[in-house]
Short mmCIF file of C-alpha atoms in Angstrom, two decimals:
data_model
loop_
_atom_site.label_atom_id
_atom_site.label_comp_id
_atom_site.label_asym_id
_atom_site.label_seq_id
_atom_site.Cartn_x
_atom_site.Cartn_y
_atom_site.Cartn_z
CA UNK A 28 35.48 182.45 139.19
CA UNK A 29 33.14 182.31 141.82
CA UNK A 30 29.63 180.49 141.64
CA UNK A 31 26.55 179.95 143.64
CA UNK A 32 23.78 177.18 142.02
CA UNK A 33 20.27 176.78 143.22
CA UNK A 34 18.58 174.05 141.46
CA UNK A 35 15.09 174.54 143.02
CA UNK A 36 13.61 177.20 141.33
CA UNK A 37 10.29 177.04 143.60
CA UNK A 38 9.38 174.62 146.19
CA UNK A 39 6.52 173.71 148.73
CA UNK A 40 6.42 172.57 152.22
CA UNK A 41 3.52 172.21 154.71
CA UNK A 42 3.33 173.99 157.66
CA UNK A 43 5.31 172.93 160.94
CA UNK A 44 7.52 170.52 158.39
CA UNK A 45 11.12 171.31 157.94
CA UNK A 46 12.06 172.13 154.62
CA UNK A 47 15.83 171.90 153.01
CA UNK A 48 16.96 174.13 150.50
CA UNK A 49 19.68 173.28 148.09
CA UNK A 50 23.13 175.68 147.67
CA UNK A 51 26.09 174.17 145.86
CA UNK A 52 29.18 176.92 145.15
CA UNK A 53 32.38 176.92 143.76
CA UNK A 54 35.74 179.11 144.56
CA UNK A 55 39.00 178.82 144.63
CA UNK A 56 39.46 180.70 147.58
CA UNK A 57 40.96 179.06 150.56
CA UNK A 58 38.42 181.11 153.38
CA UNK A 59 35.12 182.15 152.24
CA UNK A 60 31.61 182.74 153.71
CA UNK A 61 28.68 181.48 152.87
CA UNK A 62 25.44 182.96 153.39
CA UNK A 63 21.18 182.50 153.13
CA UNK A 64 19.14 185.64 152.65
CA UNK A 65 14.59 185.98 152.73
CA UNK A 66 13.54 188.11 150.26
CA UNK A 67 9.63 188.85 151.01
CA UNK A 68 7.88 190.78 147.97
CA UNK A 69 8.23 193.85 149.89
CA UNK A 70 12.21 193.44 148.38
CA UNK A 71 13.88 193.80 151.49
CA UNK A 72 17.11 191.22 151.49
CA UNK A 73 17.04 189.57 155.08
CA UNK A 74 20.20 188.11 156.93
CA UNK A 75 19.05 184.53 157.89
CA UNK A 76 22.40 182.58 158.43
CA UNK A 77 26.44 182.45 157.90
CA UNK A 78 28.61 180.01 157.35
CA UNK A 79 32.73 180.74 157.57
CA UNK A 80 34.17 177.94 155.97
CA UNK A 81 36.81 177.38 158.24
CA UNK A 82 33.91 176.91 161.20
CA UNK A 83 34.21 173.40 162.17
CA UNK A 84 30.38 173.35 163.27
CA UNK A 85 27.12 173.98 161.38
CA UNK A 86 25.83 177.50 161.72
CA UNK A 87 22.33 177.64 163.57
CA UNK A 88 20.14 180.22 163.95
CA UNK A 89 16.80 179.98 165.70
CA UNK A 90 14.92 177.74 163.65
CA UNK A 91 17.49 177.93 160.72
CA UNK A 92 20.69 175.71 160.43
CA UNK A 93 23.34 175.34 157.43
CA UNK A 94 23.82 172.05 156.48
CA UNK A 95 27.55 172.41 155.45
CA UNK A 96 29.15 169.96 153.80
CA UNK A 97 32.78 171.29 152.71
CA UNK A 98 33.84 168.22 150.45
CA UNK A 99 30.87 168.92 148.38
CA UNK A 100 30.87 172.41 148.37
CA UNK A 101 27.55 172.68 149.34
CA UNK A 102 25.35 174.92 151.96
CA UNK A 103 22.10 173.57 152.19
CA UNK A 104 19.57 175.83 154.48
CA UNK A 105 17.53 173.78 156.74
CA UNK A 106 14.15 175.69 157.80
CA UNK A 107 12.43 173.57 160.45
CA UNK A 108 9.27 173.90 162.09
CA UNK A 109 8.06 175.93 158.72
CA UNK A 110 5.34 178.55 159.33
CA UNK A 111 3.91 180.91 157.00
CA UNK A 112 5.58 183.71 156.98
CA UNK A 113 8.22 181.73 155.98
CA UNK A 114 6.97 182.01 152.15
CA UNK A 115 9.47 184.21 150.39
CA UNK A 116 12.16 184.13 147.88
CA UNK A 117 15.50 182.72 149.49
CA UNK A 118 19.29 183.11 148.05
CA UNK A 119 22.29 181.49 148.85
CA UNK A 120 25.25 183.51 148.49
CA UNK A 121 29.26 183.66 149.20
CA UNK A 122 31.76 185.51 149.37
CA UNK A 123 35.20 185.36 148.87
CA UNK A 124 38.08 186.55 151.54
CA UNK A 125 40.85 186.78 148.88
CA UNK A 126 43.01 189.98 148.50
CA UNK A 127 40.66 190.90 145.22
CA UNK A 128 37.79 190.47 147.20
CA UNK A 129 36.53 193.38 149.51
CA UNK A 130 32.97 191.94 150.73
CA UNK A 131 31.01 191.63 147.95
CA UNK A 132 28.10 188.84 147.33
CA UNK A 133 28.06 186.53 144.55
CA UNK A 134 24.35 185.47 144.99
CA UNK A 135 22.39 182.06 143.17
CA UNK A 136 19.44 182.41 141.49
CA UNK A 137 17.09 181.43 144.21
CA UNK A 138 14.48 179.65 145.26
CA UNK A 139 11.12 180.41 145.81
CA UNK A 140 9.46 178.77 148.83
CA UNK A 141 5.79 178.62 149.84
CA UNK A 142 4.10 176.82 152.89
CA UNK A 143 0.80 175.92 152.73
CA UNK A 144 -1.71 175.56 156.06
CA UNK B 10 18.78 202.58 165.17
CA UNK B 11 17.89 203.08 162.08
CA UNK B 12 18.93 200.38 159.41
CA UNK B 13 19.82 201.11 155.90
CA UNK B 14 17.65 203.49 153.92
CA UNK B 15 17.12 204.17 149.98
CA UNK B 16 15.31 206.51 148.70
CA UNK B 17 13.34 206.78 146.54
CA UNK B 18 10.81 203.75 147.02
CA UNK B 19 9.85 203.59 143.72
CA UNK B 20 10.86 205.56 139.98
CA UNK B 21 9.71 205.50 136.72
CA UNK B 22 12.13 206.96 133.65
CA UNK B 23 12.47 206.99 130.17
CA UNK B 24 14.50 205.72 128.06
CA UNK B 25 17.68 208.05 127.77
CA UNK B 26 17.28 210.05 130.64
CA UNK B 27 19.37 209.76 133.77
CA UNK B 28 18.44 208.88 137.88
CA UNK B 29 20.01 208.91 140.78
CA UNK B 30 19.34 206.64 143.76
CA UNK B 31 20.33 207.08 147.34
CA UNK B 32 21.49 205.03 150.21
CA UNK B 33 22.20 205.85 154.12
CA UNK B 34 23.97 202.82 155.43
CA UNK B 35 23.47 201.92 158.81
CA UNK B 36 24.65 203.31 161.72
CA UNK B 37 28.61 202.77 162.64
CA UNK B 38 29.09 201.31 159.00
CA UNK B 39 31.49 202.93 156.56
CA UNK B 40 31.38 200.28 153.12
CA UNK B 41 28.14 200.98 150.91
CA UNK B 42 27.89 198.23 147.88
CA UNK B 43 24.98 198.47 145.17
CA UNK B 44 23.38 195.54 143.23
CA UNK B 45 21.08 195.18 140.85
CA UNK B 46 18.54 192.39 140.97
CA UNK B 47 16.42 192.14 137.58
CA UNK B 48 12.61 190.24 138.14
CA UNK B 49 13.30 186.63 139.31
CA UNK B 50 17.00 187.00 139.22
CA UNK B 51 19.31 187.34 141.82
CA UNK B 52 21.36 190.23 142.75
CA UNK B 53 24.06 191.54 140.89
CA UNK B 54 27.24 193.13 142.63
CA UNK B 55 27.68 196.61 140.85
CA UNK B 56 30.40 198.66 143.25
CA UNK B 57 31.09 199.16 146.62
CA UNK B 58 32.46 202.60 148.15
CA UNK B 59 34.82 202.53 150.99
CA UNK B 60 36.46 205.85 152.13
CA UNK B 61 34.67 207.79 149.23
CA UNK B 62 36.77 206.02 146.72
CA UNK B 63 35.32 203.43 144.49
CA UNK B 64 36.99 200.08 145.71
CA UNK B 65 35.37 197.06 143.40
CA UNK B 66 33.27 197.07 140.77
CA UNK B 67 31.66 194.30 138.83
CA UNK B 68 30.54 193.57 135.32
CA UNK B 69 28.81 196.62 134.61
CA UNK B 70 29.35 200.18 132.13
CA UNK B 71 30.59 203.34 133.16
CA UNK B 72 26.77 204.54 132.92
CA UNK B 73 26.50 203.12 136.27
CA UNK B 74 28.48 205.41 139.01
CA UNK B 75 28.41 206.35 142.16
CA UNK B 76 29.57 208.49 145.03
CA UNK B 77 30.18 208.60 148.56
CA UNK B 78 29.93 210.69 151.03
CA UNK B 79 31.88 211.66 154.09
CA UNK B 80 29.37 210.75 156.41
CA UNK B 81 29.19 207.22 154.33
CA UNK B 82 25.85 208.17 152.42
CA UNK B 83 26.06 206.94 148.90
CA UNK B 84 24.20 207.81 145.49
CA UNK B 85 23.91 205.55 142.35
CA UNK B 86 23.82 206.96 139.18
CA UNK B 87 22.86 205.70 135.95
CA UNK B 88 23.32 207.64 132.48
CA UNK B 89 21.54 206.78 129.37
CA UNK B 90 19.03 204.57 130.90
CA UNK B 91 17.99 201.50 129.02
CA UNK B 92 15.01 199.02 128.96
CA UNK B 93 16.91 196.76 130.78
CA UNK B 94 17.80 199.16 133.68
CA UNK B 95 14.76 198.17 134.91
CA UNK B 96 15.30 196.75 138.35
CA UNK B 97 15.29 196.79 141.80
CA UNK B 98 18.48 198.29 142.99
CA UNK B 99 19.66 197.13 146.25
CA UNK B 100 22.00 198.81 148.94
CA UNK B 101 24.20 197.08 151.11
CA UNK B 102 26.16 198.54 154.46
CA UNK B 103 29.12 196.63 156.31
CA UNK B 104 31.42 197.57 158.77
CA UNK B 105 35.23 197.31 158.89
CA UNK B 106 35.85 198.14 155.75
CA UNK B 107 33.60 195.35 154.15
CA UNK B 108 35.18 192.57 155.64
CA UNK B 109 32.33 191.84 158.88
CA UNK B 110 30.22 188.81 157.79
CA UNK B 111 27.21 190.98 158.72
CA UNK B 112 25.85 193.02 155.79
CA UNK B 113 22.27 194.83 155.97
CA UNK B 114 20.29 195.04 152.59
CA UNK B 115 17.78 198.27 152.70
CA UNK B 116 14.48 198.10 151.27
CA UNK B 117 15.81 198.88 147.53
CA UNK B 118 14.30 201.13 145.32
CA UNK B 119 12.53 199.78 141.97
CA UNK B 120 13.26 201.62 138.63
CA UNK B 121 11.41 201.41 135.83
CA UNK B 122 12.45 202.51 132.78
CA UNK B 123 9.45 203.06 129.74
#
């Protein structure tokens, strides 16, 4: 069965810092992606970052990367420069690519962050 | 270009009755999923449509169906409601058939049931 852990249930980081948040998963699919979504509390899921896991490189987006660390199965999102709007609710989640698998998400609990001034 | 859209925003029930929730996926894409994400939880993978046939489903009773659409719109409905319907339901649109990485939450709508 497929599983996504977040251990921080709430963190804090000050402004302009960077900020890591944890993501270990487990599978036993071969090819999977991995993926980091911002929930504000308006509810809307956002698309931060993915993460095949067959992609030799960390993903990087803007000021979001994916620390991925295969081995370890982990996918630690790295937020740098953190600015306010940056508080929200964050979830890791994956997905498998097996034949029983047609897209869905198998999100973690999350973790909420806030940045203070 | 629009995104994905639910509707409604927001719903209030009672126990027993039953609701339907709506979802226009966005433009080009033809694979609608639902979840369900209770307060402080994350979300939980319900079904996903795909060529107006349901195509996965996850751990939850035949209250919960759906429907979709030939021009990939997609309704959730829930019988019987219960307390712990309560939720904010969240759609999901993809293209290819599910399988592109990219897929675009809408807003969600929030149900509570009294």
């Amino acid at each position: 069965a497929q599983k996504i852990t977040q251990t921080q249930p709430g963190m804090f980081v000050q402004e302009k810092e960077a900020v890591t948040l944890d993501c270990t998963y487990d599978t036993s699919d071969q090819s999977y992606g991995l993926f980091w979504y911002k929930q504000p509390s308006s509810g809307e899921m956002i698309f931060l970052i993915y993460q095949g896991s067959y992609d030799e490189q960390n993903a990087t987006e803007g000021r979001y990367s994916l620390n991925f660390q295969k081995a370890r199965k982990s996918a630690n999102l790295v937020i740098s420069a953190s600015q306010l709007g940056d508080s929200a609710m964050y979830f890791c989640a994956m997905r498998g690519h097996g034949s029983s698998n047609t897209g869905k998400l198998i999100f973690g609990q999350g973790t909420t962050l806030q940045v203070k001034p | 270009d629009a995104g994905v859209t639910q509707s409604p925003t927001h719903l209030i029930k009672t126990r027993g009755q039953q609701v339907t929730l709506r979802c226009s996926p966005k433009s080009g894409h033809d694979t609608v999923s639902w979840y369900q994400q209770a307060l402080g939880q994350g979300p939980q993978f319900i079904f996903q449509y795909y060529e107006e046939e349901e195509r996965q489903r996850g751990n939850f009773p035949d209250r919960f169906s759906g429907h979709q659409f030939p021009n990939y719109s997609s309704e959730l409905n829930v019988n019987a409601l219960l307390l712990g319907d309560s939720a904010l339901y969240l759609c999901a649109s993809t293209e290819a058939g599910g399988y592109s990485y990219e897929q675009y939450f809408g807003p969600g709508t929030r149900l509570t049931v009294t």
